[in-house]
PDB file of C-alpha atoms in Angstrom:
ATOM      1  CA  UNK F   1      22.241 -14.741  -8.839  1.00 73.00           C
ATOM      2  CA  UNK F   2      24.583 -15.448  -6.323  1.00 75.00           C
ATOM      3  CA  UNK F   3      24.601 -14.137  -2.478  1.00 74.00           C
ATOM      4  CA  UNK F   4      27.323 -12.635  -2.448  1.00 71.00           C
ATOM      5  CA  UNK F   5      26.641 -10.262  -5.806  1.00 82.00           C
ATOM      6  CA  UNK F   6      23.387  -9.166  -4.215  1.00 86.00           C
ATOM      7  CA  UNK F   7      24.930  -8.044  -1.036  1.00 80.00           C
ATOM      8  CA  UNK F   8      27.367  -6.386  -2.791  1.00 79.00           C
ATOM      9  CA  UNK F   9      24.549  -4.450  -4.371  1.00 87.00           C
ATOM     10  CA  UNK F  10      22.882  -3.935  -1.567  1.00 85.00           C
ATOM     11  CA  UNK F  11      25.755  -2.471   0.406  1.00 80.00           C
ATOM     12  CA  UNK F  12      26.686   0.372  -2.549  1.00 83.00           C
ATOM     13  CA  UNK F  13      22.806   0.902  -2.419  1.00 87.00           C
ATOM     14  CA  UNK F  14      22.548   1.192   1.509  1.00 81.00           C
ATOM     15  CA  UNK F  15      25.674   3.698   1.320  1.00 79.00           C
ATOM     16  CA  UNK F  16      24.349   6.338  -1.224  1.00 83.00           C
ATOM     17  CA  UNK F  17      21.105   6.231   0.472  1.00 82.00           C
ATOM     18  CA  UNK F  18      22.418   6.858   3.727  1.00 76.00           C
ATOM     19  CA  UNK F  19      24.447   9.973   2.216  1.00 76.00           C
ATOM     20  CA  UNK F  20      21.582  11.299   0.974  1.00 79.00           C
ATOM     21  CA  UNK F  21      19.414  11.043   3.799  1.00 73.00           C
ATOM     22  CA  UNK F  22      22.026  12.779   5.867  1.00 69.00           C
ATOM     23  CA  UNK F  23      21.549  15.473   3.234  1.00 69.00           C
ATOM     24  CA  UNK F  24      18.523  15.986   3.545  1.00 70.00           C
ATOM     25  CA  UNK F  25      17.719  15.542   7.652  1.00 64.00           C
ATOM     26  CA  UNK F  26      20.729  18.339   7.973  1.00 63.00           C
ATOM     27  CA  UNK F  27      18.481  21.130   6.719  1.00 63.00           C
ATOM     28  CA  UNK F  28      17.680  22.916   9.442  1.00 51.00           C
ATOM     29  CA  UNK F  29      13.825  22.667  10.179  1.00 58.00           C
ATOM     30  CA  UNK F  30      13.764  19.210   8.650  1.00 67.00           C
ATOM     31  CA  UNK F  31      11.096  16.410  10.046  1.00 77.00           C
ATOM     32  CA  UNK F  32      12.730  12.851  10.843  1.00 76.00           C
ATOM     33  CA  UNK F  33       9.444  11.526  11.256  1.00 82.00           C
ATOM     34  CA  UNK F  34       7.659  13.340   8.851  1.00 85.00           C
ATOM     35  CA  UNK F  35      10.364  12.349   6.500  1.00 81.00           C
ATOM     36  CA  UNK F  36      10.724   8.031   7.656  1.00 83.00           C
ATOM     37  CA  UNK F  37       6.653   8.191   6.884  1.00 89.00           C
ATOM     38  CA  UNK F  38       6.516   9.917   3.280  1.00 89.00           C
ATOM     39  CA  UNK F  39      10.233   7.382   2.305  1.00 86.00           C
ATOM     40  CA  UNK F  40       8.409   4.289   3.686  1.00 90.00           C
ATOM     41  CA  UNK F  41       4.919   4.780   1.400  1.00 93.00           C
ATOM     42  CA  UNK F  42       7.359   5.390  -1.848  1.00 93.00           C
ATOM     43  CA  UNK F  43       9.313   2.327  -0.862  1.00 92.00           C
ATOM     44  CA  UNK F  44       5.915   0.347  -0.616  1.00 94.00           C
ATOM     45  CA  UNK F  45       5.103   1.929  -4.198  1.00 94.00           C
ATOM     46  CA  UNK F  46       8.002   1.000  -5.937  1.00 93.00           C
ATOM     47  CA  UNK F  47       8.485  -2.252  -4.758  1.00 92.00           C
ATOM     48  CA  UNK F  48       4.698  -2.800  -5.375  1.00 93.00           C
ATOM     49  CA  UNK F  49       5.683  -1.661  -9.061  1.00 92.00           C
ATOM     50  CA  UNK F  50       8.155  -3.441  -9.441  1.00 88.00           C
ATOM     51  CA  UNK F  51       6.634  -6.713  -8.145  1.00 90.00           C
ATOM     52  CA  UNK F  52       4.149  -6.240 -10.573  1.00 91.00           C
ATOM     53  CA  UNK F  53       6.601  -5.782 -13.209  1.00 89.00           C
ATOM     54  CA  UNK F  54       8.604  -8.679 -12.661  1.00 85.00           C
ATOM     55  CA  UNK F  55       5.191 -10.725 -12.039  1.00 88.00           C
ATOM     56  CA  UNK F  56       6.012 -11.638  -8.513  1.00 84.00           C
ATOM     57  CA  UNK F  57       3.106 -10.588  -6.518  1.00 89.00           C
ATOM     58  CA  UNK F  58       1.331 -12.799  -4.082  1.00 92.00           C
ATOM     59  CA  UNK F  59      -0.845 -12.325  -0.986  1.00 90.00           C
ATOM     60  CA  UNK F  60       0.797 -13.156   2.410  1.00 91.00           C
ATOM     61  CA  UNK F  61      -0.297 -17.136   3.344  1.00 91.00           C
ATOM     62  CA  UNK F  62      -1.660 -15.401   6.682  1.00 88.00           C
ATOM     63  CA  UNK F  63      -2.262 -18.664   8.663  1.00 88.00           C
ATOM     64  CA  UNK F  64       1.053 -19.431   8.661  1.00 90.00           C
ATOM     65  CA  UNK F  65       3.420 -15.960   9.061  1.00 93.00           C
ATOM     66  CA  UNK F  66       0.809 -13.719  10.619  1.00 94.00           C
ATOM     67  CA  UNK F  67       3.099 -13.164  14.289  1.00 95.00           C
ATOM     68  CA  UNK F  68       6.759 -12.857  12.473  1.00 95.00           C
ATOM     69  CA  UNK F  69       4.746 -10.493   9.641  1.00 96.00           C
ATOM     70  CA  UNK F  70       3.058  -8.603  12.450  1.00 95.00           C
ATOM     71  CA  UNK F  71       6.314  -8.662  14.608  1.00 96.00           C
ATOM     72  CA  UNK F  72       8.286  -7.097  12.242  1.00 95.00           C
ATOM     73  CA  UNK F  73       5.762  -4.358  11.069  1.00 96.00           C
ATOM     74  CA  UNK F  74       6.081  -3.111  14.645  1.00 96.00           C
ATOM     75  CA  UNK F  75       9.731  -3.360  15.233  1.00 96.00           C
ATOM     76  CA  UNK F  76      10.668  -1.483  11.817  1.00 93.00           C
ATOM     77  CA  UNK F  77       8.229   0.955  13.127  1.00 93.00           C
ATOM     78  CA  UNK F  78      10.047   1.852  15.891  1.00 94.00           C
ATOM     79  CA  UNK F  79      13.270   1.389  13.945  1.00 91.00           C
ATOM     80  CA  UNK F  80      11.953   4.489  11.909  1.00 85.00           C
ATOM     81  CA  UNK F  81      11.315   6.502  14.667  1.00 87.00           C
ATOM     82  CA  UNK F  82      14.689   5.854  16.447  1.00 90.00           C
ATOM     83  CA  UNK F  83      16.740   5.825  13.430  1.00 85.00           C
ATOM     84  CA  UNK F  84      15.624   8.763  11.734  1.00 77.00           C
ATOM     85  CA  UNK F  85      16.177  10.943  15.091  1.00 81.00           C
ATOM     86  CA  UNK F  86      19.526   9.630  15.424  1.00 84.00           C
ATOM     87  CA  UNK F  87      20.454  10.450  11.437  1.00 76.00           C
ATOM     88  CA  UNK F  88      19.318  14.192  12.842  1.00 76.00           C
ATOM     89  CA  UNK F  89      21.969  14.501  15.920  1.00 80.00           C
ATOM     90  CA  UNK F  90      24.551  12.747  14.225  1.00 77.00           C
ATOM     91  CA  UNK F  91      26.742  12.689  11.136  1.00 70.00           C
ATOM     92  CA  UNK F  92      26.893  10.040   8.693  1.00 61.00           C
ATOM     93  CA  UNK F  93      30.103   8.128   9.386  1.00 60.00           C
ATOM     94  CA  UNK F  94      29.021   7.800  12.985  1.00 70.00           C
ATOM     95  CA  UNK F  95      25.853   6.799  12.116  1.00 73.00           C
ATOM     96  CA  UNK F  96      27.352   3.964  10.490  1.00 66.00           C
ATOM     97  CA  UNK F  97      29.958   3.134  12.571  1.00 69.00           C
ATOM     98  CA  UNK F  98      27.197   3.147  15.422  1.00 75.00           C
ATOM     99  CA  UNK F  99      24.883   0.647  13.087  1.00 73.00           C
ATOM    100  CA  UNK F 100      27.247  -1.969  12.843  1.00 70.00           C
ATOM    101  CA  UNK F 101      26.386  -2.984  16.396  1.00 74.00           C
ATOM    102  CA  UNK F 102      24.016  -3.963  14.679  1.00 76.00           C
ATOM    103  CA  UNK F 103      26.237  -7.101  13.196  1.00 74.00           C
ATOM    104  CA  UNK F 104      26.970  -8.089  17.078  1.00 75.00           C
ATOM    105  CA  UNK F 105      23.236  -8.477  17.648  1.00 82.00           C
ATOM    106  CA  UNK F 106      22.510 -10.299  14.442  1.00 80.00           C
ATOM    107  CA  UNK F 107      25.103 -12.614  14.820  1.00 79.00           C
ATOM    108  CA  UNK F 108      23.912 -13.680  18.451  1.00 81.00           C
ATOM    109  CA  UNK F 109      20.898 -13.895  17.508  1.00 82.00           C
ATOM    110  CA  UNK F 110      21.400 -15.923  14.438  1.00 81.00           C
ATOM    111  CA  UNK F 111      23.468 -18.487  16.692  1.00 82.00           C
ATOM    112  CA  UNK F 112      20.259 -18.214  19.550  1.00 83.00           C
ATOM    113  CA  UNK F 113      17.130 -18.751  16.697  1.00 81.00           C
ATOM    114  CA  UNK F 114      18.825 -20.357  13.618  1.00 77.00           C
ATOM    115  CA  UNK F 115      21.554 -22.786  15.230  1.00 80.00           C
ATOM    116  CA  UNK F 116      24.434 -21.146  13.151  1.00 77.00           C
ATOM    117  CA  UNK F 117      27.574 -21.521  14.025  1.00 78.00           C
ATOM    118  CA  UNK F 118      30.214 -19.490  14.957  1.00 75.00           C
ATOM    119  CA  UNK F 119      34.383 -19.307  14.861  1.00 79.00           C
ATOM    120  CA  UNK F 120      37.004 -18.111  17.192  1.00 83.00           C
ATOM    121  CA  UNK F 121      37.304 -15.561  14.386  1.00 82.00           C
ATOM    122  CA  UNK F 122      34.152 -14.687  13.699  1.00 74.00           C
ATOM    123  CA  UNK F 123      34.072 -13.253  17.784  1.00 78.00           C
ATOM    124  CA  UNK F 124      37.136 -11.525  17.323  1.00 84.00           C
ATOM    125  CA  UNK F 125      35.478 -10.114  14.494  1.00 76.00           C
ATOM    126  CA  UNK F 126      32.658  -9.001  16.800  1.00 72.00           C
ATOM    127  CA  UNK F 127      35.072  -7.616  19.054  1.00 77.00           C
ATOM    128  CA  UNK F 128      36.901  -5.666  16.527  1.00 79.00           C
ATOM    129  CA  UNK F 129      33.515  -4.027  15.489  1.00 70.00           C
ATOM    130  CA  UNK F 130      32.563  -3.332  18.967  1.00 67.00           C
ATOM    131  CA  UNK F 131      35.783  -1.909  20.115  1.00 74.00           C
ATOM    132  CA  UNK F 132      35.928   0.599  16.415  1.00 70.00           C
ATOM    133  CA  UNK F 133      32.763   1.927  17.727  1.00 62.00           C
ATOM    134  CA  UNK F 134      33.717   2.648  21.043  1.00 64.00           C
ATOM    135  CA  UNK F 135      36.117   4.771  19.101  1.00 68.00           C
ATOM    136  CA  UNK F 136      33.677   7.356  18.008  1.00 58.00           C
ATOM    137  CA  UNK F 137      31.536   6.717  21.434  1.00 53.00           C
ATOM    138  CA  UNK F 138      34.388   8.366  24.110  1.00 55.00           C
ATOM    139  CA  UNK F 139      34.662  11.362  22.763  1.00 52.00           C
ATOM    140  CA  UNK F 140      33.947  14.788  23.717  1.00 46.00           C
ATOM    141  CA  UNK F 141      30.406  14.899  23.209  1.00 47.00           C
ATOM    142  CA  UNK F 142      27.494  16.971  23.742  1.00 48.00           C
ATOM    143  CA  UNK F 143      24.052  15.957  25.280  1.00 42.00           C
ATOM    144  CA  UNK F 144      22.876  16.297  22.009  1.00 56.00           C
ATOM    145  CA  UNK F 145      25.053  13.663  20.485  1.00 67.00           C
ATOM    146  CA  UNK F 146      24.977  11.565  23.188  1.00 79.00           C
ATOM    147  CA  UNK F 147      21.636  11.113  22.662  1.00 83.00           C
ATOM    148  CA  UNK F 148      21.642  10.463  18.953  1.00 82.00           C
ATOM    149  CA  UNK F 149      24.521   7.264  20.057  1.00 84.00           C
ATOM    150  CA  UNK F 150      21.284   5.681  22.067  1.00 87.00           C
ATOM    151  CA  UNK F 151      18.706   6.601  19.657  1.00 89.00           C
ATOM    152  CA  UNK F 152      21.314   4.800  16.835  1.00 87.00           C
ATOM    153  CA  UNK F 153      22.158   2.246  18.809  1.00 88.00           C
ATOM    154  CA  UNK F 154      19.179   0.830  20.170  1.00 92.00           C
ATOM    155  CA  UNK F 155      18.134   1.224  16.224  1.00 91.00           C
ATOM    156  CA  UNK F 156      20.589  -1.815  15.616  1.00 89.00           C
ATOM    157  CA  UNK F 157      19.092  -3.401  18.341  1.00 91.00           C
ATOM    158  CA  UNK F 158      15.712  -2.971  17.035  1.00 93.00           C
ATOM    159  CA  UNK F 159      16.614  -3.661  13.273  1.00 90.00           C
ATOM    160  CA  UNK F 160      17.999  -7.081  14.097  1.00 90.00           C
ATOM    161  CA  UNK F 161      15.336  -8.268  15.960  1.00 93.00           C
ATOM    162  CA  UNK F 162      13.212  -6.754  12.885  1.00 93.00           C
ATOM    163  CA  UNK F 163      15.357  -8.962  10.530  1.00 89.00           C
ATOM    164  CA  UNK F 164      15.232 -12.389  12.115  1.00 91.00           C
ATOM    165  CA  UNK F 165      11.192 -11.778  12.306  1.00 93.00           C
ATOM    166  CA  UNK F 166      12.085 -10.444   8.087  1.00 92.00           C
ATOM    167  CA  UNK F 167      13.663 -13.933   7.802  1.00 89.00           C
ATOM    168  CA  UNK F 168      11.332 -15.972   9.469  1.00 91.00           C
ATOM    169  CA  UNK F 169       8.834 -14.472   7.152  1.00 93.00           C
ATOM    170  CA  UNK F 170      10.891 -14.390   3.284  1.00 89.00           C
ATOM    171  CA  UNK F 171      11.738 -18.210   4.220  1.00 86.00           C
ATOM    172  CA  UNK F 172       8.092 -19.359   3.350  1.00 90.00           C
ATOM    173  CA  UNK F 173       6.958 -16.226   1.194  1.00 92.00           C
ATOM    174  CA  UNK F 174       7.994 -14.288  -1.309  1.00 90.00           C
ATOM    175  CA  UNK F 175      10.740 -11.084  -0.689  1.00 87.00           C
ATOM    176  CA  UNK F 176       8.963  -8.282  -3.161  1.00 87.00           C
ATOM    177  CA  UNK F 177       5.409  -9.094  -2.118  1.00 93.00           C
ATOM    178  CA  UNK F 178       6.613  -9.160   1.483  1.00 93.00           C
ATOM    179  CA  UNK F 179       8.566  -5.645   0.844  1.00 92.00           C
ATOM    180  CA  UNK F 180       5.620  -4.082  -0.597  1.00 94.00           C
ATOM    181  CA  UNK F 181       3.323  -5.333   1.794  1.00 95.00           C
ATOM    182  CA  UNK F 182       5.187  -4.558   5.489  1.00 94.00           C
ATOM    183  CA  UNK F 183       6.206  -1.537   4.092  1.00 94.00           C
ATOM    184  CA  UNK F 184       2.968  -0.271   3.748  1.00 95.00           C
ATOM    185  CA  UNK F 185       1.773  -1.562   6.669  1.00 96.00           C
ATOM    186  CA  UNK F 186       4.763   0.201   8.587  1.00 94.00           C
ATOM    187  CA  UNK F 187       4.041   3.758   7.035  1.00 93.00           C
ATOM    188  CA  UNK F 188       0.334   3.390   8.422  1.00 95.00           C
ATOM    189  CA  UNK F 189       1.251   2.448  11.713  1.00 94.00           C
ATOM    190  CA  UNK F 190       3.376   5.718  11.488  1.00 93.00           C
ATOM    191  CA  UNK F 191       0.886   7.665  10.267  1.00 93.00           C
ATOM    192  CA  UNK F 192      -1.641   6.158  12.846  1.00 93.00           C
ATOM    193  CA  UNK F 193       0.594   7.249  15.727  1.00 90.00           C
ATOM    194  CA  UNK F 194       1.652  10.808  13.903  1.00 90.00           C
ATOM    195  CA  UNK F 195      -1.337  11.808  11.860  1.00 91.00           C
ATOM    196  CA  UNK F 196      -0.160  15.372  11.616  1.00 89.00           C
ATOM    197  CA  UNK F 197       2.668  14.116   9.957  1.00 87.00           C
ATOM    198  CA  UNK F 198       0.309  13.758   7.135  1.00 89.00           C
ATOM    199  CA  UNK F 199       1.031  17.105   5.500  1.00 86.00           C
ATOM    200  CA  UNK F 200       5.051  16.393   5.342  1.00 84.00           C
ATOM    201  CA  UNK F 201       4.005  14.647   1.693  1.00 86.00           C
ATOM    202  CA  UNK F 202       3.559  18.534   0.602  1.00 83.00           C
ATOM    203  CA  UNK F 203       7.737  17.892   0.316  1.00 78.00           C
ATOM    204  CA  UNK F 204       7.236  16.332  -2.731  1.00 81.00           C
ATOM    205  CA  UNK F 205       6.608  19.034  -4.300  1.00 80.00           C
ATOM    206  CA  UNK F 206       9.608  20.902  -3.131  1.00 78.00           C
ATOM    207  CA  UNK F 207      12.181  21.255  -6.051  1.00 79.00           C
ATOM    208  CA  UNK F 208      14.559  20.223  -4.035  1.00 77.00           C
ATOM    209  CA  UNK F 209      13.970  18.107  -1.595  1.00 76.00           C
ATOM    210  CA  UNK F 210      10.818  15.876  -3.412  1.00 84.00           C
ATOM    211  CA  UNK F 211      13.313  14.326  -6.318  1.00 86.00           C
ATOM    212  CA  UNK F 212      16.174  13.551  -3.576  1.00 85.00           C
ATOM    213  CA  UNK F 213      13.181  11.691  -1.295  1.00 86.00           C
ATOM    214  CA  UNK F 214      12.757   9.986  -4.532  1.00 89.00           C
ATOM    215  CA  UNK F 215      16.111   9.312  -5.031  1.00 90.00           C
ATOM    216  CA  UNK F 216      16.456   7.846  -1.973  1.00 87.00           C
ATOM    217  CA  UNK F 217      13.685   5.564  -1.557  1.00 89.00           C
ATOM    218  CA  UNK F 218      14.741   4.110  -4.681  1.00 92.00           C
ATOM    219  CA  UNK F 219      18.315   3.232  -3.384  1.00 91.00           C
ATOM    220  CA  UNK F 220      16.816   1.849  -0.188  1.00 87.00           C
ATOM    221  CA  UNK F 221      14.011   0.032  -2.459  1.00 90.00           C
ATOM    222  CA  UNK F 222      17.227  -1.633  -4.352  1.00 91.00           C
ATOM    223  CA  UNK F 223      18.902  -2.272  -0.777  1.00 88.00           C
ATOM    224  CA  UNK F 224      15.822  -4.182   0.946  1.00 88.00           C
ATOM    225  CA  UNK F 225      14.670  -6.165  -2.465  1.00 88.00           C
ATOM    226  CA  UNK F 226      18.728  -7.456  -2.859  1.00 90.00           C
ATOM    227  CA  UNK F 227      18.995  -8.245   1.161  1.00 88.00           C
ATOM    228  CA  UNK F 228      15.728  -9.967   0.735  1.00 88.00           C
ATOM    229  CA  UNK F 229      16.435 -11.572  -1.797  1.00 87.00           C
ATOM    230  CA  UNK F 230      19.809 -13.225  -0.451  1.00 86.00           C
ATOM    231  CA  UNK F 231      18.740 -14.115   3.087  1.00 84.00           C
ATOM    232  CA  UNK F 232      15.845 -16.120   0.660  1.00 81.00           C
ATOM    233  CA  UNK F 233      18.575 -17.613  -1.519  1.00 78.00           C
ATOM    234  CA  UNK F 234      20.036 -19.414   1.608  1.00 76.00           C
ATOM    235  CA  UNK F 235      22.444 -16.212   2.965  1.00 76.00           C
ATOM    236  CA  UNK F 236      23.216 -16.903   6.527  1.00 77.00           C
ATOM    237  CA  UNK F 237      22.320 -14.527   8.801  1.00 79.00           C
ATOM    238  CA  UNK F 238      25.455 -14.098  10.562  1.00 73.00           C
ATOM    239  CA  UNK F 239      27.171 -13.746   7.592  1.00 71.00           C
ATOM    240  CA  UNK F 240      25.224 -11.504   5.517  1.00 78.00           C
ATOM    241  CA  UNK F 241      24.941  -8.938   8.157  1.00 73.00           C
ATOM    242  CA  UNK F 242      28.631  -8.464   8.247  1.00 70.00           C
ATOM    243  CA  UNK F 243      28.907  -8.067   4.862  1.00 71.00           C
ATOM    244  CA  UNK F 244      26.628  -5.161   4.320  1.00 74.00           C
ATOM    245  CA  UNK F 245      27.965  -2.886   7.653  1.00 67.00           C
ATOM    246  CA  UNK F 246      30.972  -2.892   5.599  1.00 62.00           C
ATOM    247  CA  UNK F 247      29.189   0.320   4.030  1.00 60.00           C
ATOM    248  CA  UNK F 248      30.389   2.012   6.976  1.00 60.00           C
ATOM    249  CA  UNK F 249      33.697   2.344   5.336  1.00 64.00           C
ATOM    250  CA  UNK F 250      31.973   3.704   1.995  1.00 64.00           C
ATOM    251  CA  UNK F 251      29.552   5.864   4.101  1.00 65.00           C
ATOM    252  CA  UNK F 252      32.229   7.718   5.798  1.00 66.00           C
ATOM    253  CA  UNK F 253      34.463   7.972   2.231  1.00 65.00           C
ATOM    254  CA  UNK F 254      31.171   9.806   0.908  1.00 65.00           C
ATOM    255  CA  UNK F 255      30.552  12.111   3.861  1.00 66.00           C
ATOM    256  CA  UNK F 256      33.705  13.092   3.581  1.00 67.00           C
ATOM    257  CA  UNK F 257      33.709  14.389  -0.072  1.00 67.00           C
ATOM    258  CA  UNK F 258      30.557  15.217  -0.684  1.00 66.00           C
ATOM    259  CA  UNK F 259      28.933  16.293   3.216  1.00 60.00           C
ATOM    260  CA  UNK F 260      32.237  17.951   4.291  1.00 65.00           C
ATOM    261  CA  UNK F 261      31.910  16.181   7.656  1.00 63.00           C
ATOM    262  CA  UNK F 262      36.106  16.134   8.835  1.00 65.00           C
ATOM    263  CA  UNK F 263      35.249  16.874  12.486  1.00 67.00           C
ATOM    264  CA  UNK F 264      37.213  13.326  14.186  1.00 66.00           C
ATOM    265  CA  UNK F 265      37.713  12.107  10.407  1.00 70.00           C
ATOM    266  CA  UNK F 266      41.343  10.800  11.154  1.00 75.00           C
ATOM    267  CA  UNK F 267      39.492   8.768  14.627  1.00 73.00           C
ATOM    268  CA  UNK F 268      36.914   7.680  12.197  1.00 71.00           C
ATOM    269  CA  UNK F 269      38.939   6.354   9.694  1.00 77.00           C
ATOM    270  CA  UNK F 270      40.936   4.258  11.937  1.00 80.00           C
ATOM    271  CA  UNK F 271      37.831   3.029  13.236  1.00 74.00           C
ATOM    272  CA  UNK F 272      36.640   2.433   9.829  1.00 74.00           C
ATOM    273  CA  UNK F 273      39.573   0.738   9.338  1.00 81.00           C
ATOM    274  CA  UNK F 274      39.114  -1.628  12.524  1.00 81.00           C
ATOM    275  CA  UNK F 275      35.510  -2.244  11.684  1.00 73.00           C
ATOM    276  CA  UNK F 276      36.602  -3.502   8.107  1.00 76.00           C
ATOM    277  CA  UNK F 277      39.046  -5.881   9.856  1.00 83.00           C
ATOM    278  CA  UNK F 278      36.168  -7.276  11.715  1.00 75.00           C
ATOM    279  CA  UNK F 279      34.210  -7.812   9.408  1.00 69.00           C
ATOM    280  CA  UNK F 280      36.752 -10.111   7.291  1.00 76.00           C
ATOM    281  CA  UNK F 281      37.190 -11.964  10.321  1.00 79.00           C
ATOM    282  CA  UNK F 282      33.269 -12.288  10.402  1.00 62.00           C
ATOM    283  CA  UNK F 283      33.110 -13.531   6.890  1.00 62.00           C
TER     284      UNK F 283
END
């Protein structure tokens, strides 16, 4: 299957999940933490499933990946942590607007580690990204939101360096066994470091709130397995990146109609707007 189909699927997939996330870290009372560790062990299940279903399930050649594999255990860790705080102060279409920093960093660093090269357009494209979330940025804020901008931003940072390790990694093994595999690993190094956590899996059982956990560790299941699977089927880097953040646009469409989040919805549109620009220019 082509590159370009699976991002596409990835980015619809990446959008609904991030709506319903935001639906359910809004509930007053709710546990980011508790919430990132009970999502990551279901996305380790059902991509451990699935592997199995699709007979594509190996064990990690060790030897050769063991400081990328361990690298990026760690770093989507901390991704967790930081991301899932910043869904809690923030709405959704600034969340995404805020992510595609994210793009900036990926693209430098795919340039840096991978030798990839880069247009005239492709920085204005960075620039138009940058300057749409700026946008959202100088506003009137509150401490509160201002922190959820740092805790979302250095998120990107943290993700992108997570990805190139990712990469590094689904370039010499296989993307499901990998998925199944670090995501386990990264939901015990959560649970290592927030052991009370533990009893958050109780929301499972919650009529309301267990089936859309499910719902939404399946999307983000479909998300990593398809962005997996093109960076192995030769995706660049820089490029792919782009082409997902375009969610943002979707993200914010969403929030609008189903979240009811229209506080700054005509500044967030026109940054949507901006950020789509840049990311043709990207592509």
């Amino acid at each position: 299957m082509p590159w370009y189909i699976l991002a596409t699927i990835c980015t619809l997939a990446v959008s609904i999940a991030n709506i319903i996330s935001r639906a359910i870290l809004k509930k007053e009372g709710s546990d980011p933490i508790g919430f990132s560790i009970v999502f990551t062990f279901l996305l380790s299940a059902m991509s451990f499933i699935f592997s199995l279903i699709i007979g594509r399930f190996y064990l990690p050649p060790v030897e050769r990946i063991f400081f990328p594999f361990a690298a990026a255990i760690l770093l989507w860790a901390l991704w967790t942590v930081l991301y899932f705080k910043g869904v809690k102060l923030l709405g959704a279409g600034e969340v995404a607007i805020l992510s595609s920093l994210g793009v900036f960093f990926l693209v430098t660093l795919g340039v840096v580690f991978f030798h990839e090269k880069i247009s005239m357009f492709q920085i204005a494209g960075v620039f138009l990204i940058v300057l749409s979330s700026c946008l959202v940025i100088f506003e009137h804020l509150s401490f509160k939101s201002k922190k959820g901008i740092i805790l979302i931003v250095l998120s990107s940072f943290v993700s992108s360096i997570a990805i190139m390790m990712d990469t590094i990694v689904i370039r010499q093994y296989d993307s499901f066994s990998y998925l199944s595999i670090a995501s386990f690993f990264v939901a015990l190094v959560l649970l290592v470091i927030f052991p009370k956590k533990i009893k958050t899996f109780a929301i499972l059982k919650d009529r309301r709130s267990g089936p859309k956990i499910i719902l939404y560790s399946f999307f983000w299941t479909t998300q990593s397995a398809t962005y997996y699977l093109a960076l192995q089927g030769g995706a660049k880097v820089s490029l792919l990146a782009p082409f997902v953040r375009s969610s943002g646009v979707i993200i914010i469409i969403l929030a609008f109609i189903f979240l009811k989040e229209r506080k700054y919805i005509k500044r967030k549109i026109i940054a949507s707007i901006i950020t789509l620009i840049g990311l043709v220019l990207l592509k």
